[in-house]
PDB file of C-alpha atoms in Angstrom:
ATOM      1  CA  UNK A   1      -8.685 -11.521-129.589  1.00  0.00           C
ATOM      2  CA  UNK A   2      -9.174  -8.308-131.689  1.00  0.00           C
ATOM      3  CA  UNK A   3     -11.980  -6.304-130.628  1.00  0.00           C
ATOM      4  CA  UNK A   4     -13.111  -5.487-134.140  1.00  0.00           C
ATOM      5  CA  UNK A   5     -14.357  -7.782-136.752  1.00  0.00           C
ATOM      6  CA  UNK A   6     -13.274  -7.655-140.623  1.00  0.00           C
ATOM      7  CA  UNK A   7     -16.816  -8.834-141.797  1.00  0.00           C
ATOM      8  CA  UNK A   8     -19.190  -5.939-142.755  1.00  0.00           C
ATOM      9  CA  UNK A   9     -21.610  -7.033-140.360  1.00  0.00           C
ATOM     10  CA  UNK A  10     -19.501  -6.991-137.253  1.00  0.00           C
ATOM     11  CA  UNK A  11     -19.353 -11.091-137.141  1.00  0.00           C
ATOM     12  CA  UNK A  12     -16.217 -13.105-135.678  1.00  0.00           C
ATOM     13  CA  UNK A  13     -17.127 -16.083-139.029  1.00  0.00           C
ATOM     14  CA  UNK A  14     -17.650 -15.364-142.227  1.00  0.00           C
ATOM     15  CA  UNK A  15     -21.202 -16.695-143.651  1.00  0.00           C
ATOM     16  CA  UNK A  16     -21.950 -17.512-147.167  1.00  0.00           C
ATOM     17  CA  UNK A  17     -23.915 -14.755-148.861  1.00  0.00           C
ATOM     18  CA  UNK A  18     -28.193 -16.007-149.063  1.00  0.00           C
ATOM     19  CA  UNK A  19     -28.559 -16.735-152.402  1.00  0.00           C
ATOM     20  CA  UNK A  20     -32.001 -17.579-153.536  1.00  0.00           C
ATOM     21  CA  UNK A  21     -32.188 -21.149-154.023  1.00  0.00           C
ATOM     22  CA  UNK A  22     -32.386 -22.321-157.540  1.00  0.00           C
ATOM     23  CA  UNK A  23     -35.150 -24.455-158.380  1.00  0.00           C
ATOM     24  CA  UNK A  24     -33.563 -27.024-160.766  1.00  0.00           C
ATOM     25  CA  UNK A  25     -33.847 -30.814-160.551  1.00  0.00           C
ATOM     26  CA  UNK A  26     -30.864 -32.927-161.073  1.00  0.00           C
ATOM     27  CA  UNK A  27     -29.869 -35.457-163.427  1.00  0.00           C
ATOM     28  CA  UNK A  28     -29.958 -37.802-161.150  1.00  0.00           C
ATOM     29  CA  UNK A  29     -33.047 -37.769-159.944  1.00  0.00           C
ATOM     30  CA  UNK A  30     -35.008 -38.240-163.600  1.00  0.00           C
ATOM     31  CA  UNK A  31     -36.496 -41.494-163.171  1.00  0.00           C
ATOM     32  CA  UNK A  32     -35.306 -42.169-166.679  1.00  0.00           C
ATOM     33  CA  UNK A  33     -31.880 -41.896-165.953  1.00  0.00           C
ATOM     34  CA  UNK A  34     -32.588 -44.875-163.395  1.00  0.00           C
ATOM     35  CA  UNK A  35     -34.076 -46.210-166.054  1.00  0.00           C
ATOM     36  CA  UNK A  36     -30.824 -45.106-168.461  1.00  0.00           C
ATOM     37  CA  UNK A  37     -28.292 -47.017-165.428  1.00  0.00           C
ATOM     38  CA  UNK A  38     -30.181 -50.082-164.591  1.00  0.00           C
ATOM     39  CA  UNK A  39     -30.252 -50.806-168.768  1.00  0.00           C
ATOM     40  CA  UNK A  40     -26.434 -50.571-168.900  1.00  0.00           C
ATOM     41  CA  UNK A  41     -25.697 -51.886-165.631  1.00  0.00           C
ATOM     42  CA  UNK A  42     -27.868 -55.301-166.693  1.00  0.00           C
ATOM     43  CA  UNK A  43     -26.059 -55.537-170.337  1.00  0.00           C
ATOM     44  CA  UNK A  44     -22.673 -54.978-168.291  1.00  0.00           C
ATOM     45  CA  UNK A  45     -23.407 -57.887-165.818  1.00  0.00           C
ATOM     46  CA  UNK A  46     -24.496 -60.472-168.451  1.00  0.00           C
ATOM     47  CA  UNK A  47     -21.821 -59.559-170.694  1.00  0.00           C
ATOM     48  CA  UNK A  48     -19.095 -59.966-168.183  1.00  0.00           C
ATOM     49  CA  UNK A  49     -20.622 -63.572-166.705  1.00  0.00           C
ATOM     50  CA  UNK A  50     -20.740 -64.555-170.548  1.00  0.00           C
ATOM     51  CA  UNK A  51     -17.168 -63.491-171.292  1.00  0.00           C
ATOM     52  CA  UNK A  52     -15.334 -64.303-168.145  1.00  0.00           C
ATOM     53  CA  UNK A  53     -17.218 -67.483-167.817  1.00  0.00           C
ATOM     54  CA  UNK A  54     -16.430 -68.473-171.085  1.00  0.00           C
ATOM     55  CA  UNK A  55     -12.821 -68.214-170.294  1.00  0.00           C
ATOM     56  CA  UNK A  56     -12.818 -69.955-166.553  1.00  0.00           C
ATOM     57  CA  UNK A  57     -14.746 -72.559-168.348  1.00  0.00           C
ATOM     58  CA  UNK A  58     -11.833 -72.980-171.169  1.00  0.00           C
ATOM     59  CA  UNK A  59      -9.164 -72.716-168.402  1.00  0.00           C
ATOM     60  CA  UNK A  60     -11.124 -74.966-165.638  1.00  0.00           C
ATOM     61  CA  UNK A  61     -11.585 -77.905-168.537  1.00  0.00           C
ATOM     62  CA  UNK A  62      -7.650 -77.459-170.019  1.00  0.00           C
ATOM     63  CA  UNK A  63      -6.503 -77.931-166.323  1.00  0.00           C
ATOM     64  CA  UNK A  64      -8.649 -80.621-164.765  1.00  0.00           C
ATOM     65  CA  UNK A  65     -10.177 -82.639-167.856  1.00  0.00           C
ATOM     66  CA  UNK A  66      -7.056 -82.698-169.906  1.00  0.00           C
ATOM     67  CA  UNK A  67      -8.433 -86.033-171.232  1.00  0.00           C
ATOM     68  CA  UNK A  68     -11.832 -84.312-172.618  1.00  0.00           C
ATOM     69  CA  UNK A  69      -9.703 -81.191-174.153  1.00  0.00           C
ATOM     70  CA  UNK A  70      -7.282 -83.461-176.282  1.00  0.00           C
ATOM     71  CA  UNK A  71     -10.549 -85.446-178.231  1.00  0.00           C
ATOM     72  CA  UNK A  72      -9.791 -84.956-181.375  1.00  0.00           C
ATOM     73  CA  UNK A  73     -12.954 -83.451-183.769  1.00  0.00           C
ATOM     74  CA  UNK A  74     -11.300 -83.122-187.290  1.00  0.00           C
ATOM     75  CA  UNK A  75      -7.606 -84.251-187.959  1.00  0.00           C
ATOM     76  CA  UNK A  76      -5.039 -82.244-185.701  1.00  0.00           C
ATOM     77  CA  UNK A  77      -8.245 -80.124-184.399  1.00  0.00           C
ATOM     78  CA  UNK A  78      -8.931 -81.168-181.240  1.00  0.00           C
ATOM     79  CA  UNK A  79     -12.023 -79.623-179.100  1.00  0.00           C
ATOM     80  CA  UNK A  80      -9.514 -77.930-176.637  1.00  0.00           C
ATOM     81  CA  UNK A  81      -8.172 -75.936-179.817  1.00  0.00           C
ATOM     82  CA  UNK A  82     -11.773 -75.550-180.852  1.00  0.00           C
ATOM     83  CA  UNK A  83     -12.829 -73.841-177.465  1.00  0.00           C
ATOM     84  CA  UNK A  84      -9.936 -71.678-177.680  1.00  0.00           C
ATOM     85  CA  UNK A  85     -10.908 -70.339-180.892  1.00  0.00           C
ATOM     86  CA  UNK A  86     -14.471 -69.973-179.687  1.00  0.00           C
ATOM     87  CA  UNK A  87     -13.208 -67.339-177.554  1.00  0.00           C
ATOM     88  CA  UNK A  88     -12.349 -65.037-180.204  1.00  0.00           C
ATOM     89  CA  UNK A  89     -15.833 -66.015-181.095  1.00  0.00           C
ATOM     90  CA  UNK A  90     -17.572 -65.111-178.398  1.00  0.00           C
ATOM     91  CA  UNK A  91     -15.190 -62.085-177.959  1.00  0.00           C
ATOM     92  CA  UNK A  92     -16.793 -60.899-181.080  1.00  0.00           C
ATOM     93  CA  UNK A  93     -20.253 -61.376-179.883  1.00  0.00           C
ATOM     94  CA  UNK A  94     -20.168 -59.980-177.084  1.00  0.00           C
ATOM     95  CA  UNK A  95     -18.575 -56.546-178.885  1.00  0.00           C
ATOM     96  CA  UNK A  96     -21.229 -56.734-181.357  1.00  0.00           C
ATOM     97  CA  UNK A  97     -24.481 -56.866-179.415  1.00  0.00           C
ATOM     98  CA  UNK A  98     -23.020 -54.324-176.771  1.00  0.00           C
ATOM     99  CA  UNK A  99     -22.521 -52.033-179.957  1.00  0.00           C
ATOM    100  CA  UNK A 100     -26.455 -53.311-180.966  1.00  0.00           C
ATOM    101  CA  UNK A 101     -27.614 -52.901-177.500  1.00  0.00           C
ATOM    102  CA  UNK A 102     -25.691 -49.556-177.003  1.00  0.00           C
ATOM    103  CA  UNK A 103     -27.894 -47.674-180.307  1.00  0.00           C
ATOM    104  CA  UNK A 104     -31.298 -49.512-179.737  1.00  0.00           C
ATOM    105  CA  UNK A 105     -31.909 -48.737-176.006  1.00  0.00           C
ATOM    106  CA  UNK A 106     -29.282 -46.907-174.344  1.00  0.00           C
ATOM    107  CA  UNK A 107     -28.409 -44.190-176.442  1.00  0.00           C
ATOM    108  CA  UNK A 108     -31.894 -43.346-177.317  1.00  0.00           C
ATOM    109  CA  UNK A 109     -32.618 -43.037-173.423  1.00  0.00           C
ATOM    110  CA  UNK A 110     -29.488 -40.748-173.360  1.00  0.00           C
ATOM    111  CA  UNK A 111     -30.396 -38.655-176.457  1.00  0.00           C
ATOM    112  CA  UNK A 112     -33.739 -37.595-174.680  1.00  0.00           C
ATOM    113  CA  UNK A 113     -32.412 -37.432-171.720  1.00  0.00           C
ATOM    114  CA  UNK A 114     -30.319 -34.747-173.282  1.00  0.00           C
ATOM    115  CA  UNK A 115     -32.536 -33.073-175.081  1.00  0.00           C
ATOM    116  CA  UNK A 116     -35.090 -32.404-171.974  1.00  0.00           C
ATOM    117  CA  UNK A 117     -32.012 -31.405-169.640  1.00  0.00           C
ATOM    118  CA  UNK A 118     -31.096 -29.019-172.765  1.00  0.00           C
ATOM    119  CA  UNK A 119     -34.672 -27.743-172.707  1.00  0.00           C
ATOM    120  CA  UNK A 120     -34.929 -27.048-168.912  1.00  0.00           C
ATOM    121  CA  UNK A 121     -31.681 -25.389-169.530  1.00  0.00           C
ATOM    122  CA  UNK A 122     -32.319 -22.718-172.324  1.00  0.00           C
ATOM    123  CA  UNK A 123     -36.216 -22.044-170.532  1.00  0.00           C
ATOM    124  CA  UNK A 124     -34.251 -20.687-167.417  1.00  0.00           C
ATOM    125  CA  UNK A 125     -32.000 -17.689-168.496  1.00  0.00           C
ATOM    126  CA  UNK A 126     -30.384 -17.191-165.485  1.00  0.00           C
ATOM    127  CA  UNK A 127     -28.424 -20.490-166.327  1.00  0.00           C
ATOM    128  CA  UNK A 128     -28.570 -20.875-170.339  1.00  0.00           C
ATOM    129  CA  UNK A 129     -25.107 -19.430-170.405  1.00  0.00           C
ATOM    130  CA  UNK A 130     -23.916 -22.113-168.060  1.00  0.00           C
ATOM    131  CA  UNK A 131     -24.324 -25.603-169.773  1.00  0.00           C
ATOM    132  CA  UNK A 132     -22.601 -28.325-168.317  1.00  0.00           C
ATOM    133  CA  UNK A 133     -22.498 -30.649-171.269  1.00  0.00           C
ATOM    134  CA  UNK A 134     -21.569 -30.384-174.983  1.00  0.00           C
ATOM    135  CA  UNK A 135     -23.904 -28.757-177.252  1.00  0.00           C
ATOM    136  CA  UNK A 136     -21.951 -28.576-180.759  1.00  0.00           C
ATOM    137  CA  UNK A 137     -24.058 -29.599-183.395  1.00  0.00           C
ATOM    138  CA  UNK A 138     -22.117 -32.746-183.879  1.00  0.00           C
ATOM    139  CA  UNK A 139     -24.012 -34.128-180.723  1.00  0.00           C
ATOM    140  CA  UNK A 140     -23.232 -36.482-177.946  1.00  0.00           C
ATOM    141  CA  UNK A 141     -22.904 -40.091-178.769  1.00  0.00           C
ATOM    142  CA  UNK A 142     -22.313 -42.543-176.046  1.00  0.00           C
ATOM    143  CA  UNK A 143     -20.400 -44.893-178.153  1.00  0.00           C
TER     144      UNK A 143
END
């Protein structure tokens, strides 16, 4: 081993300059981001039980009660054909109110989520210059 070190202060391992710390909190820890998660997580759960259900019900009923699938309801229309069609209903639905649900409580929660991490931002000049998210005057829209 050489008896000379390459670091200025005569040290065999290099160590990370001390920087002071910065004294920023992080997204993450906003309780209304929780809040933010937990809103979309509990759309995201009923929506998928109500569509995947839907369709394991539809499949369940046209493989084991063929009999109750082939009733006819009006002419050739029988309620098999009817559920099946109900999917594209429910498809709909589902599309719709997470496009509803989406601009009344989750991108509101985003927007001022935004807006204060924007603010905490610009009122630190050290780290104005360093923005992590978009800030065109077109804005951020989750959907």
């Amino acid at each position: 081993m050489p008896d000379y070190s390459p670091w200025p202060d005569n040290s065999f391992t290099y160590q990370t300059p001390h920087a002071e710390p910065v004294n920023s909190r992080r997204i993450s820890d906003d309780p209304e981001f929780h809040s933010l998660r937990r809103t979309h997580r509990r759309f995201g759960i009923r929506a998928t039980v109500l569509s995947v259900g839907g369709f394991l019900l539809y499949v369940l009923l046209s493989s084991f009660a063929p009999g109750v699938m082939n009733q006819p309801l009006l002419g050739h229309l029988t309620l098999g054909l009817a559920l099946g069609l109900g999917q594209f209903a429910v498809m709909g639905v589902t599309a719709w109110y997470y496009v509803r649900h989406m601009r009344t409580k989750v991108d509101p929660l985003a927007h001022r989520l935004r807006a204060q991490r924007h603010r905490n931002e610009t009122a630190r000049p050290d780290t104005a210059a360093q923005t992590p998210y978009n800030t065109s005057p077109r804005g951020f829209r989750t959907w």
